Amino acid sequence: ALLQLLVLSLLDPTGLLELAVSATMQLGSYVSRRQFDRECEAEADATGLDIVTRACFDPVAAARMMSKFVELDPDRSSAWLRSHPLAATRLKRLLSQSGRIEADARAREHCAHEQLDLRAALRALYERSAPPTVAPSAPRGS
C-alpha cells in the first residue's frame, strides 16, 4: 500500500488520479453491496410470507399490500443503486409465491380452527372495550 502511494505520487503529484481510482473503487464496493442487500430483502419477503401463511393470514393480502408500494414508487430508473428490489419486482415474486402457497391445501387446513379462535378473541376484546349502553332516561316533569 505504501509503495502504491509512492508510485502514484510520482505519476500523479496532484492526486487527481488517486482520487479517481479511490472513488471508482468505492462506487464498485457500494454497487456490489446493493446486490447483496437486494438478495437479503428478497429472502426477508419470502420469510415474511411464510410467517404470514403459518399464522393463518391470507398470503395474497401481502401481495395486495405490495401493490400499494408499486403505486407509491413509480421511479424505476436507478434500480442498480437501490438497497431494496423494485416494488414491482417484489410484487411479482410475492404473487408467484403466494399463488404456490394458496394452492397448497396443507397451508389452509389448520387455519380454519385458528381463524375461528382469532375471530372469537377479537369479538370478546371488542365487547370488553365497548362503552356501556345507557338506557334513555324518562323526560323530567312526567
PDB file of N, CA and C in Angstrom, residues 12-116:
ATOM      1  N   ASP A  12       1.381  11.005 -10.402  1.00  0.00           N
ATOM      2  CA  ASP A  12       0.302  11.992 -10.326  1.00  0.00           C
ATOM      3  C   ASP A  12       0.495  12.866  -9.084  1.00  0.00           C
ATOM      4  N   PRO A  13       1.351  13.839  -9.154  1.00  0.00           N
ATOM      5  CA  PRO A  13       1.650  14.655  -7.973  1.00  0.00           C
ATOM      6  C   PRO A  13       0.444  15.460  -7.471  1.00  0.00           C
ATOM      7  N   THR A  14      -0.541  15.711  -8.307  1.00  0.00           N
ATOM      8  CA  THR A  14      -1.702  16.489  -7.858  1.00  0.00           C
ATOM      9  C   THR A  14      -2.700  15.634  -7.091  1.00  0.00           C
ATOM     10  N   GLY A  15      -2.646  14.317  -7.228  1.00  0.00           N
ATOM     11  CA  GLY A  15      -3.545  13.432  -6.501  1.00  0.00           C
ATOM     12  C   GLY A  15      -4.863  13.165  -7.199  1.00  0.00           C
ATOM     13  N   LEU A  16      -5.059  13.706  -8.395  1.00  0.00           N
ATOM     14  CA  LEU A  16      -6.325  13.509  -9.097  1.00  0.00           C
ATOM     15  C   LEU A  16      -6.529  12.054  -9.513  1.00  0.00           C
ATOM     16  N   LEU A  17      -5.448  11.412  -9.952  1.00  0.00           N
ATOM     17  CA  LEU A  17      -5.558  10.008 -10.341  1.00  0.00           C
ATOM     18  C   LEU A  17      -5.944   9.154  -9.129  1.00  0.00           C
ATOM     19  N   GLU A  18      -5.297   9.420  -8.004  1.00  0.00           N
ATOM     20  CA  GLU A  18      -5.609   8.676  -6.787  1.00  0.00           C
ATOM     21  C   GLU A  18      -7.068   8.892  -6.378  1.00  0.00           C
ATOM     22  N   LEU A  19      -7.527  10.117  -6.492  1.00  0.00           N
ATOM     23  CA  LEU A  19      -8.914  10.419  -6.162  1.00  0.00           C
ATOM     24  C   LEU A  19      -9.869   9.652  -7.078  1.00  0.00           C
ATOM     25  N   ALA A  20      -9.562   9.630  -8.370  1.00  0.00           N
ATOM     26  CA  ALA A  20     -10.418   8.932  -9.329  1.00  0.00           C
ATOM     27  C   ALA A  20     -10.432   7.431  -9.053  1.00  0.00           C
ATOM     28  N   VAL A  21      -9.257   6.855  -8.791  1.00  0.00           N
ATOM     29  CA  VAL A  21      -9.173   5.421  -8.505  1.00  0.00           C
ATOM     30  C   VAL A  21      -9.934   5.096  -7.218  1.00  0.00           C
ATOM     31  N   SER A  22      -9.740   5.906  -6.206  1.00  0.00           N
ATOM     32  CA  SER A  22     -10.409   5.683  -4.926  1.00  0.00           C
ATOM     33  C   SER A  22     -11.928   5.790  -5.070  1.00  0.00           C
ATOM     34  N   ALA A  23     -12.386   6.798  -5.788  1.00  0.00           N
ATOM     35  CA  ALA A  23     -13.824   6.982  -5.986  1.00  0.00           C
ATOM     36  C   ALA A  23     -14.419   5.816  -6.770  1.00  0.00           C
ATOM     37  N   THR A  24     -13.703   5.344  -7.780  1.00  0.00           N
ATOM     38  CA  THR A  24     -14.176   4.216  -8.582  1.00  0.00           C
ATOM     39  C   THR A  24     -14.269   2.949  -7.733  1.00  0.00           C
ATOM     40  N   MET A  25     -13.282   2.735  -6.892  1.00  0.00           N
ATOM     41  CA  MET A  25     -13.298   1.549  -6.028  1.00  0.00           C
ATOM     42  C   MET A  25     -14.445   1.631  -5.020  1.00  0.00           C
ATOM     43  N   GLN A  26     -14.688   2.807  -4.473  1.00  0.00           N
ATOM     44  CA  GLN A  26     -15.785   2.959  -3.514  1.00  0.00           C
ATOM     45  C   GLN A  26     -17.139   2.756  -4.190  1.00  0.00           C
ATOM     46  N   LEU A  27     -17.287   3.281  -5.393  1.00  0.00           N
ATOM     47  CA  LEU A  27     -18.538   3.097  -6.125  1.00  0.00           C
ATOM     48  C   LEU A  27     -18.771   1.613  -6.426  1.00  0.00           C
ATOM     49  N   GLY A  28     -17.719   0.925  -6.853  1.00  0.00           N
ATOM     50  CA  GLY A  28     -17.833  -0.508  -7.121  1.00  0.00           C
ATOM     51  C   GLY A  28     -18.220  -1.287  -5.876  1.00  0.00           C
ATOM     52  N   SER A  29     -17.635  -0.931  -4.757  1.00  0.00           N
ATOM     53  CA  SER A  29     -17.968  -1.582  -3.493  1.00  0.00           C
ATOM     54  C   SER A  29     -19.420  -1.318  -3.115  1.00  0.00           C
ATOM     55  N   TYR A  30     -19.873  -0.090  -3.301  1.00  0.00           N
ATOM     56  CA  TYR A  30     -21.251   0.287  -2.984  1.00  0.00           C
ATOM     57  C   TYR A  30     -22.241  -0.507  -3.836  1.00  0.00           C
ATOM     58  N   VAL A  31     -21.975  -0.565  -5.137  1.00  0.00           N
ATOM     59  CA  VAL A  31     -22.883  -1.269  -6.049  1.00  0.00           C
ATOM     60  C   VAL A  31     -22.927  -2.759  -5.720  1.00  0.00           C
ATOM     61  N   SER A  32     -21.795  -3.363  -5.398  1.00  0.00           N
ATOM     62  CA  SER A  32     -21.793  -4.795  -5.081  1.00  0.00           C
ATOM     63  C   SER A  32     -22.531  -5.069  -3.770  1.00  0.00           C
ATOM     64  N   ARG A  33     -22.445  -4.154  -2.807  1.00  0.00           N
ATOM     65  CA  ARG A  33     -23.194  -4.321  -1.553  1.00  0.00           C
ATOM     66  C   ARG A  33     -24.691  -4.192  -1.794  1.00  0.00           C
ATOM     67  N   ARG A  34     -25.096  -3.349  -2.727  1.00  0.00           N
ATOM     68  CA  ARG A  34     -26.531  -3.175  -3.014  1.00  0.00           C
ATOM     69  C   ARG A  34     -27.132  -4.488  -3.495  1.00  0.00           C
ATOM     70  N   GLN A  35     -26.397  -5.227  -4.320  1.00  0.00           N
ATOM     71  CA  GLN A  35     -26.907  -6.514  -4.805  1.00  0.00           C
ATOM     72  C   GLN A  35     -27.132  -7.462  -3.636  1.00  0.00           C
ATOM     73  N   PHE A  36     -26.183  -7.488  -2.709  1.00  0.00           N
ATOM     74  CA  PHE A  36     -26.326  -8.335  -1.522  1.00  0.00           C
ATOM     75  C   PHE A  36     -27.544  -7.908  -0.712  1.00  0.00           C
ATOM     76  N   ASP A  37     -27.739  -6.602  -0.537  1.00  0.00           N
ATOM     77  CA  ASP A  37     -28.889  -6.091   0.209  1.00  0.00           C
ATOM     78  C   ASP A  37     -30.201  -6.484  -0.465  1.00  0.00           C
ATOM     79  N   ARG A  38     -30.247  -6.421  -1.788  1.00  0.00           N
ATOM     80  CA  ARG A  38     -31.474  -6.796  -2.501  1.00  0.00           C
ATOM     81  C   ARG A  38     -31.775  -8.281  -2.324  1.00  0.00           C
ATOM     82  N   GLU A  39     -30.738  -9.106  -2.320  1.00  0.00           N
ATOM     83  CA  GLU A  39     -30.942 -10.539  -2.090  1.00  0.00           C
ATOM     84  C   GLU A  39     -31.475 -10.785  -0.680  1.00  0.00           C
ATOM     85  N   CYS A  40     -30.954 -10.043   0.292  1.00  0.00           N
ATOM     86  CA  CYS A  40     -31.447 -10.176   1.672  1.00  0.00           C
ATOM     87  C   CYS A  40     -32.906  -9.742   1.765  1.00  0.00           C
ATOM     88  N   GLU A  41     -33.272  -8.688   1.066  1.00  0.00           N
ATOM     89  CA  GLU A  41     -34.657  -8.220   1.071  1.00  0.00           C
ATOM     90  C   GLU A  41     -35.587  -9.252   0.435  1.00  0.00           C
ATOM     91  N   ALA A  42     -35.132  -9.896  -0.633  1.00  0.00           N
ATOM     92  CA  ALA A  42     -35.948 -10.937  -1.274  1.00  0.00           C
ATOM     93  C   ALA A  42     -36.153 -12.106  -0.313  1.00  0.00           C
ATOM     94  N   GLU A  43     -35.101 -12.473   0.401  1.00  0.00           N
ATOM     95  CA  GLU A  43     -35.219 -13.553   1.385  1.00  0.00           C
ATOM     96  C   GLU A  43     -36.158 -13.145   2.525  1.00  0.00           C
ATOM     97  N   ALA A  44     -36.072 -11.888   2.947  1.00  0.00           N
ATOM     98  CA  ALA A  44     -36.960 -11.395   4.008  1.00  0.00           C
ATOM     99  C   ALA A  44     -38.419 -11.426   3.552  1.00  0.00           C
ATOM    100  N   ASP A  45     -38.672 -11.061   2.302  1.00  0.00           N
ATOM    101  CA  ASP A  45     -40.041 -11.122   1.770  1.00  0.00           C
ATOM    102  C   ASP A  45     -40.571 -12.554   1.802  1.00  0.00           C
ATOM    103  N   ALA A  46     -39.743 -13.499   1.362  1.00  0.00           N
ATOM    104  CA  ALA A  46     -40.169 -14.905   1.333  1.00  0.00           C
ATOM    105  C   ALA A  46     -40.412 -15.427   2.748  1.00  0.00           C
ATOM    106  N   THR A  47     -39.536 -15.069   3.674  1.00  0.00           N
ATOM    107  CA  THR A  47     -39.702 -15.495   5.064  1.00  0.00           C
ATOM    108  C   THR A  47     -40.957 -14.877   5.670  1.00  0.00           C
ATOM    109  N   GLY A  48     -41.177 -13.605   5.397  1.00  0.00           N
ATOM    110  CA  GLY A  48     -42.378 -12.932   5.896  1.00  0.00           C
ATOM    111  C   GLY A  48     -43.642 -13.576   5.369  1.00  0.00           C
ATOM    112  N   LEU A  49     -43.641 -13.932   4.099  1.00  0.00           N
ATOM    113  CA  LEU A  49     -44.809 -14.585   3.503  1.00  0.00           C
ATOM    114  C   LEU A  49     -45.051 -15.944   4.153  1.00  0.00           C
ATOM    115  N   ASP A  50     -43.980 -16.661   4.445  1.00  0.00           N
ATOM    116  CA  ASP A  50     -44.104 -17.948   5.124  1.00  0.00           C
ATOM    117  C   ASP A  50     -44.693 -17.760   6.523  1.00  0.00           C
ATOM    118  N   ILE A  51     -44.224 -16.749   7.245  1.00  0.00           N
ATOM    119  CA  ILE A  51     -44.736 -16.477   8.596  1.00  0.00           C
ATOM    120  C   ILE A  51     -46.208 -16.088   8.543  1.00  0.00           C
ATOM    121  N   VAL A  52     -46.556 -15.233   7.591  1.00  0.00           N
ATOM    122  CA  VAL A  52     -47.950 -14.802   7.425  1.00  0.00           C
ATOM    123  C   VAL A  52     -48.847 -16.010   7.173  1.00  0.00           C
ATOM    124  N   THR A  53     -48.408 -16.912   6.329  1.00  0.00           N
ATOM    125  CA  THR A  53     -49.202 -18.093   5.992  1.00  0.00           C
ATOM    126  C   THR A  53     -49.330 -19.028   7.188  1.00  0.00           C
ATOM    127  N   ARG A  54     -48.234 -19.240   7.892  1.00  0.00           N
ATOM    128  CA  ARG A  54     -48.285 -20.119   9.072  1.00  0.00           C
ATOM    129  C   ARG A  54     -49.163 -19.532  10.172  1.00  0.00           C
ATOM    130  N   ALA A  55     -49.280 -18.206  10.192  1.00  0.00           N
ATOM    131  CA  ALA A  55     -50.137 -17.543  11.186  1.00  0.00           C
ATOM    132  C   ALA A  55     -51.589 -17.475  10.713  1.00  0.00           C
ATOM    133  N   CYS A  56     -51.875 -18.118   9.602  1.00  0.00           N
ATOM    134  CA  CYS A  56     -53.233 -18.241   9.060  1.00  0.00           C
ATOM    135  C   CYS A  56     -53.796 -16.930   8.522  1.00  0.00           C
ATOM    136  N   PHE A  57     -52.931 -16.053   8.071  1.00  0.00           N
ATOM    137  CA  PHE A  57     -53.390 -14.861   7.377  1.00  0.00           C
ATOM    138  C   PHE A  57     -53.326 -15.124   5.879  1.00  0.00           C
ATOM    139  N   ASP A  58     -54.061 -14.365   5.127  1.00  0.00           N
ATOM    140  CA  ASP A  58     -54.143 -14.541   3.679  1.00  0.00           C
ATOM    141  C   ASP A  58     -52.829 -14.109   3.025  1.00  0.00           C
ATOM    142  N   PRO A  59     -52.095 -15.029   2.388  1.00  0.00           N
ATOM    143  CA  PRO A  59     -50.832 -14.649   1.760  1.00  0.00           C
ATOM    144  C   PRO A  59     -51.024 -13.708   0.572  1.00  0.00           C
ATOM    145  N   VAL A  60     -52.179 -13.752  -0.054  1.00  0.00           N
ATOM    146  CA  VAL A  60     -52.435 -12.866  -1.191  1.00  0.00           C
ATOM    147  C   VAL A  60     -52.566 -11.419  -0.712  1.00  0.00           C
ATOM    148  N   ALA A  61     -52.974 -11.232   0.548  1.00  0.00           N
ATOM    149  CA  ALA A  61     -53.079  -9.875   1.097  1.00  0.00           C
ATOM    150  C   ALA A  61     -51.710  -9.201   1.147  1.00  0.00           C
ATOM    151  N   ALA A  62     -50.658  -9.976   1.362  1.00  0.00           N
ATOM    152  CA  ALA A  62     -49.307  -9.402   1.352  1.00  0.00           C
ATOM    153  C   ALA A  62     -48.976  -8.857  -0.034  1.00  0.00           C
ATOM    154  N   ALA A  63     -49.383  -9.571  -1.053  1.00  0.00           N
ATOM    155  CA  ALA A  63     -49.152  -9.095  -2.422  1.00  0.00           C
ATOM    156  C   ALA A  63     -49.991  -7.849  -2.706  1.00  0.00           C
ATOM    157  N   ARG A  64     -51.221  -7.817  -2.193  1.00  0.00           N
ATOM    158  CA  ARG A  64     -52.048  -6.615  -2.379  1.00  0.00           C
ATOM    159  C   ARG A  64     -51.401  -5.403  -1.708  1.00  0.00           C
ATOM    160  N   MET A  65     -50.820  -5.615  -0.528  1.00  0.00           N
ATOM    161  CA  MET A  65     -50.139  -4.531   0.161  1.00  0.00           C
ATOM    162  C   MET A  65     -48.930  -4.057  -0.653  1.00  0.00           C
ATOM    163  N   MET A  66     -48.197  -4.998  -1.230  1.00  0.00           N
ATOM    164  CA  MET A  66     -47.029  -4.629  -2.029  1.00  0.00           C
ATOM    165  C   MET A  66     -47.453  -3.858  -3.274  1.00  0.00           C
ATOM    166  N   SER A  67     -48.642  -4.122  -3.799  1.00  0.00           N
ATOM    167  CA  SER A  67     -49.106  -3.377  -4.979  1.00  0.00           C
ATOM    168  C   SER A  67     -49.287  -1.897  -4.644  1.00  0.00           C
ATOM    169  N   LYS A  68     -49.573  -1.588  -3.383  1.00  0.00           N
ATOM    170  CA  LYS A  68     -49.656  -0.181  -2.968  1.00  0.00           C
ATOM    171  C   LYS A  68     -48.282   0.474  -3.043  1.00  0.00           C
ATOM    172  N   PHE A  69     -47.230  -0.287  -2.709  1.00  0.00           N
ATOM    173  CA  PHE A  69     -45.873   0.241  -2.830  1.00  0.00           C
ATOM    174  C   PHE A  69     -45.516   0.501  -4.290  1.00  0.00           C
ATOM    175  N   VAL A  70     -46.006  -0.350  -5.182  1.00  0.00           N
ATOM    176  CA  VAL A  70     -45.756  -0.140  -6.616  1.00  0.00           C
ATOM    177  C   VAL A  70     -46.356   1.194  -7.047  1.00  0.00           C
ATOM    178  N   GLU A  71     -47.566   1.478  -6.576  1.00  0.00           N
ATOM    179  CA  GLU A  71     -48.209   2.755  -6.913  1.00  0.00           C
ATOM    180  C   GLU A  71     -47.439   3.939  -6.343  1.00  0.00           C
ATOM    181  N   LEU A  72     -46.853   3.772  -5.151  1.00  0.00           N
ATOM    182  CA  LEU A  72     -46.135   4.865  -4.496  1.00  0.00           C
ATOM    183  C   LEU A  72     -44.717   5.041  -5.019  1.00  0.00           C
ATOM    184  N   ASP A  73     -44.195   4.063  -5.741  1.00  0.00           N
ATOM    185  CA  ASP A  73     -42.799   4.083  -6.180  1.00  0.00           C
ATOM    186  C   ASP A  73     -42.710   3.955  -7.698  1.00  0.00           C
ATOM    187  N   PRO A  74     -43.063   5.011  -8.423  1.00  0.00           N
ATOM    188  CA  PRO A  74     -43.047   4.908  -9.884  1.00  0.00           C
ATOM    189  C   PRO A  74     -41.641   4.972 -10.490  1.00  0.00           C
ATOM    190  N   ASP A  75     -40.629   5.439  -9.727  1.00  0.00           N
ATOM    191  CA  ASP A  75     -39.283   5.618 -10.281  1.00  0.00           C
ATOM    192  C   ASP A  75     -38.583   4.272 -10.422  1.00  0.00           C
ATOM    193  N   ARG A  76     -38.292   3.890 -11.650  1.00  0.00           N
ATOM    194  CA  ARG A  76     -37.612   2.621 -11.905  1.00  0.00           C
ATOM    195  C   ARG A  76     -36.248   2.838 -12.567  1.00  0.00           C
ATOM    196  N   SER A  77     -35.807   4.075 -12.624  1.00  0.00           N
ATOM    197  CA  SER A  77     -34.611   4.386 -13.400  1.00  0.00           C
ATOM    198  C   SER A  77     -33.313   3.993 -12.708  1.00  0.00           C
ATOM    199  N   SER A  78     -33.241   4.107 -11.402  1.00  0.00           N
ATOM    200  CA  SER A  78     -31.975   3.876 -10.711  1.00  0.00           C
ATOM    201  C   SER A  78     -31.992   2.576  -9.911  1.00  0.00           C
ATOM    202  N   ALA A  79     -32.508   1.529 -10.488  1.00  0.00           N
ATOM    203  CA  ALA A  79     -32.670   0.264  -9.769  1.00  0.00           C
ATOM    204  C   ALA A  79     -31.336  -0.306  -9.295  1.00  0.00           C
ATOM    205  N   TRP A  80     -30.269  -0.102 -10.015  1.00  0.00           N
ATOM    206  CA  TRP A  80     -28.997  -0.725  -9.649  1.00  0.00           C
ATOM    207  C   TRP A  80     -28.341  -0.059  -8.447  1.00  0.00           C
ATOM    208  N   LEU A  81     -28.780   1.124  -8.054  1.00  0.00           N
ATOM    209  CA  LEU A  81     -28.230   1.780  -6.868  1.00  0.00           C
ATOM    210  C   LEU A  81     -29.090   1.566  -5.620  1.00  0.00           C
ATOM    211  N   ARG A  82     -30.212   0.921  -5.758  1.00  0.00           N
ATOM    212  CA  ARG A  82     -31.126   0.757  -4.635  1.00  0.00           C
ATOM    213  C   ARG A  82     -30.685  -0.362  -3.697  1.00  0.00           C
ATOM    214  N   SER A  83     -31.018  -0.189  -2.420  1.00  0.00           N
ATOM    215  CA  SER A  83     -30.759  -1.256  -1.455  1.00  0.00           C
ATOM    216  C   SER A  83     -31.882  -2.290  -1.478  1.00  0.00           C
ATOM    217  N   HIS A  84     -33.074  -1.885  -1.895  1.00  0.00           N
ATOM    218  CA  HIS A  84     -34.225  -2.784  -1.969  1.00  0.00           C
ATOM    219  C   HIS A  84     -34.546  -3.065  -3.436  1.00  0.00           C
ATOM    220  N   PRO A  85     -35.092  -4.241  -3.710  1.00  0.00           N
ATOM    221  CA  PRO A  85     -35.543  -4.501  -5.083  1.00  0.00           C
ATOM    222  C   PRO A  85     -36.679  -3.544  -5.433  1.00  0.00           C
ATOM    223  N   LEU A  86     -36.900  -3.347  -6.706  1.00  0.00           N
ATOM    224  CA  LEU A  86     -38.029  -2.521  -7.126  1.00  0.00           C
ATOM    225  C   LEU A  86     -39.317  -3.130  -6.590  1.00  0.00           C
ATOM    226  N   ALA A  87     -40.258  -2.275  -6.239  1.00  0.00           N
ATOM    227  CA  ALA A  87     -41.529  -2.756  -5.695  1.00  0.00           C
ATOM    228  C   ALA A  87     -42.239  -3.669  -6.694  1.00  0.00           C
ATOM    229  N   ALA A  88     -42.138  -3.358  -7.978  1.00  0.00           N
ATOM    230  CA  ALA A  88     -42.784  -4.193  -8.997  1.00  0.00           C
ATOM    231  C   ALA A  88     -42.163  -5.595  -9.027  1.00  0.00           C
ATOM    232  N   THR A  89     -40.848  -5.682  -8.848  1.00  0.00           N
ATOM    233  CA  THR A  89     -40.165  -6.975  -8.806  1.00  0.00           C
ATOM    234  C   THR A  89     -40.598  -7.757  -7.570  1.00  0.00           C
ATOM    235  N   ARG A  90     -40.677  -7.064  -6.436  1.00  0.00           N
ATOM    236  CA  ARG A  90     -41.103  -7.718  -5.202  1.00  0.00           C
ATOM    237  C   ARG A  90     -42.546  -8.214  -5.333  1.00  0.00           C
ATOM    238  N   LEU A  91     -43.409  -7.409  -5.968  1.00  0.00           N
ATOM    239  CA  LEU A  91     -44.807  -7.800  -6.153  1.00  0.00           C
ATOM    240  C   LEU A  91     -44.904  -9.059  -7.009  1.00  0.00           C
ATOM    241  N   LYS A  92     -44.163  -9.094  -8.106  1.00  0.00           N
ATOM    242  CA  LYS A  92     -44.199 -10.264  -8.993  1.00  0.00           C
ATOM    243  C   LYS A  92     -43.765 -11.520  -8.235  1.00  0.00           C
ATOM    244  N   ARG A  93     -42.710 -11.399  -7.436  1.00  0.00           N
ATOM    245  CA  ARG A  93     -42.212 -12.536  -6.664  1.00  0.00           C
ATOM    246  C   ARG A  93     -43.243 -12.970  -5.612  1.00  0.00           C
ATOM    247  N   LEU A  94     -43.836 -11.993  -4.918  1.00  0.00           N
ATOM    248  CA  LEU A  94     -44.842 -12.323  -3.904  1.00  0.00           C
ATOM    249  C   LEU A  94     -46.064 -12.999  -4.516  1.00  0.00           C
ATOM    250  N   LEU A  95     -46.484 -12.518  -5.685  1.00  0.00           N
ATOM    251  CA  LEU A  95     -47.640 -13.136  -6.345  1.00  0.00           C
ATOM    252  C   LEU A  95     -47.356 -14.582  -6.708  1.00  0.00           C
ATOM    253  N   SER A  96     -46.160 -14.849  -7.218  1.00  0.00           N
ATOM    254  CA  SER A  96     -45.846 -16.232  -7.585  1.00  0.00           C
ATOM    255  C   SER A  96     -45.742 -17.107  -6.340  1.00  0.00           C
ATOM    256  N   GLN A  97     -45.155 -16.580  -5.269  1.00  0.00           N
ATOM    257  CA  GLN A  97     -45.035 -17.361  -4.037  1.00  0.00           C
ATOM    258  C   GLN A  97     -46.388 -17.537  -3.356  1.00  0.00           C
ATOM    259  N   SER A  98     -47.198 -16.481  -3.316  1.00  0.00           N
ATOM    260  CA  SER A  98     -48.491 -16.596  -2.643  1.00  0.00           C
ATOM    261  C   SER A  98     -49.415 -17.525  -3.416  1.00  0.00           C
ATOM    262  N   GLY A  99     -49.311 -17.535  -4.733  1.00  0.00           N
ATOM    263  CA  GLY A  99     -50.097 -18.468  -5.528  1.00  0.00           C
ATOM    264  C   GLY A  99     -49.727 -19.904  -5.231  1.00  0.00           C
ATOM    265  N   ARG A 100     -48.448 -20.151  -5.065  1.00  0.00           N
ATOM    266  CA  ARG A 100     -47.981 -21.500  -4.728  1.00  0.00           C
ATOM    267  C   ARG A 100     -48.477 -21.890  -3.341  1.00  0.00           C
ATOM    268  N   ILE A 101     -48.390 -20.977  -2.395  1.00  0.00           N
ATOM    269  CA  ILE A 101     -48.827 -21.266  -1.032  1.00  0.00           C
ATOM    270  C   ILE A 101     -50.337 -21.446  -0.983  1.00  0.00           C
ATOM    271  N   GLU A 102     -51.049 -20.602  -1.712  1.00  0.00           N
ATOM    272  CA  GLU A 102     -52.513 -20.681  -1.744  1.00  0.00           C
ATOM    273  C   GLU A 102     -52.957 -22.033  -2.303  1.00  0.00           C
ATOM    274  N   ALA A 103     -52.218 -22.551  -3.270  1.00  0.00           N
ATOM    275  CA  ALA A 103     -52.568 -23.835  -3.883  1.00  0.00           C
ATOM    276  C   ALA A 103     -52.263 -25.009  -2.960  1.00  0.00           C
ATOM    277  N   ASP A 104     -51.408 -24.795  -1.987  1.00  0.00           N
ATOM    278  CA  ASP A 104     -51.025 -25.860  -1.063  1.00  0.00           C
ATOM    279  C   ASP A 104     -52.134 -26.058  -0.033  1.00  0.00           C
ATOM    280  N   ALA A 105     -52.851 -27.147  -0.129  1.00  0.00           N
ATOM    281  CA  ALA A 105     -54.006 -27.380   0.751  1.00  0.00           C
ATOM    282  C   ALA A 105     -53.593 -27.468   2.216  1.00  0.00           C
ATOM    283  N   ARG A 106     -52.416 -27.995   2.483  1.00  0.00           N
ATOM    284  CA  ARG A 106     -51.976 -28.121   3.866  1.00  0.00           C
ATOM    285  C   ARG A 106     -51.819 -26.765   4.535  1.00  0.00           C
ATOM    286  N   ALA A 107     -51.531 -25.744   3.753  1.00  0.00           N
ATOM    287  CA  ALA A 107     -51.346 -24.409   4.324  1.00  0.00           C
ATOM    288  C   ALA A 107     -52.656 -23.848   4.837  1.00  0.00           C
ATOM    289  N   ARG A 108     -53.779 -24.419   4.394  1.00  0.00           N
ATOM    290  CA  ARG A 108     -55.077 -23.877   4.793  1.00  0.00           C
ATOM    291  C   ARG A 108     -55.828 -24.785   5.762  1.00  0.00           C
ATOM    292  N   GLU A 109     -55.514 -26.070   5.815  1.00  0.00           N
ATOM    293  CA  GLU A 109     -56.270 -26.999   6.652  1.00  0.00           C
ATOM    294  C   GLU A 109     -56.270 -26.591   8.117  1.00  0.00           C
ATOM    295  N   HIS A 110     -55.128 -26.259   8.653  1.00  0.00           N
ATOM    296  CA  HIS A 110     -55.042 -25.944  10.073  1.00  0.00           C
ATOM    297  C   HIS A 110     -55.566 -24.546  10.391  1.00  0.00           C
ATOM    298  N   CYS A 111     -55.841 -23.760   9.371  1.00  0.00           N
ATOM    299  CA  CYS A 111     -56.213 -22.366   9.596  1.00  0.00           C
ATOM    300  C   CYS A 111     -57.681 -22.160   9.939  1.00  0.00           C
ATOM    301  N   ALA A 112     -58.561 -23.059   9.535  1.00  0.00           N
ATOM    302  CA  ALA A 112     -59.987 -22.842   9.794  1.00  0.00           C
ATOM    303  C   ALA A 112     -60.240 -22.708  11.290  1.00  0.00           C
ATOM    304  N   HIS A 113     -59.676 -23.604  12.075  1.00  0.00           N
ATOM    305  CA  HIS A 113     -59.851 -23.552  13.525  1.00  0.00           C
ATOM    306  C   HIS A 113     -59.176 -22.308  14.104  1.00  0.00           C
ATOM    307  N   GLU A 114     -57.976 -22.004  13.625  1.00  0.00           N
ATOM    308  CA  GLU A 114     -57.238 -20.835  14.116  1.00  0.00           C
ATOM    309  C   GLU A 114     -58.000 -19.545  13.827  1.00  0.00           C
ATOM    310  N   GLN A 115     -58.585 -19.442  12.656  1.00  0.00           N
ATOM    311  CA  GLN A 115     -59.318 -18.228  12.298  1.00  0.00           C
ATOM    312  C   GLN A 115     -60.567 -18.063  13.154  1.00  0.00           C
ATOM    313  N   LEU A 116     -61.254 -19.171  13.463  1.00  0.00           N
ATOM    314  CA  LEU A 116     -62.418 -19.092  14.351  1.00  0.00           C
ATOM    315  C   LEU A 116     -62.002 -18.628  15.743  1.00  0.00           C
TER     316      LEU A 116
END
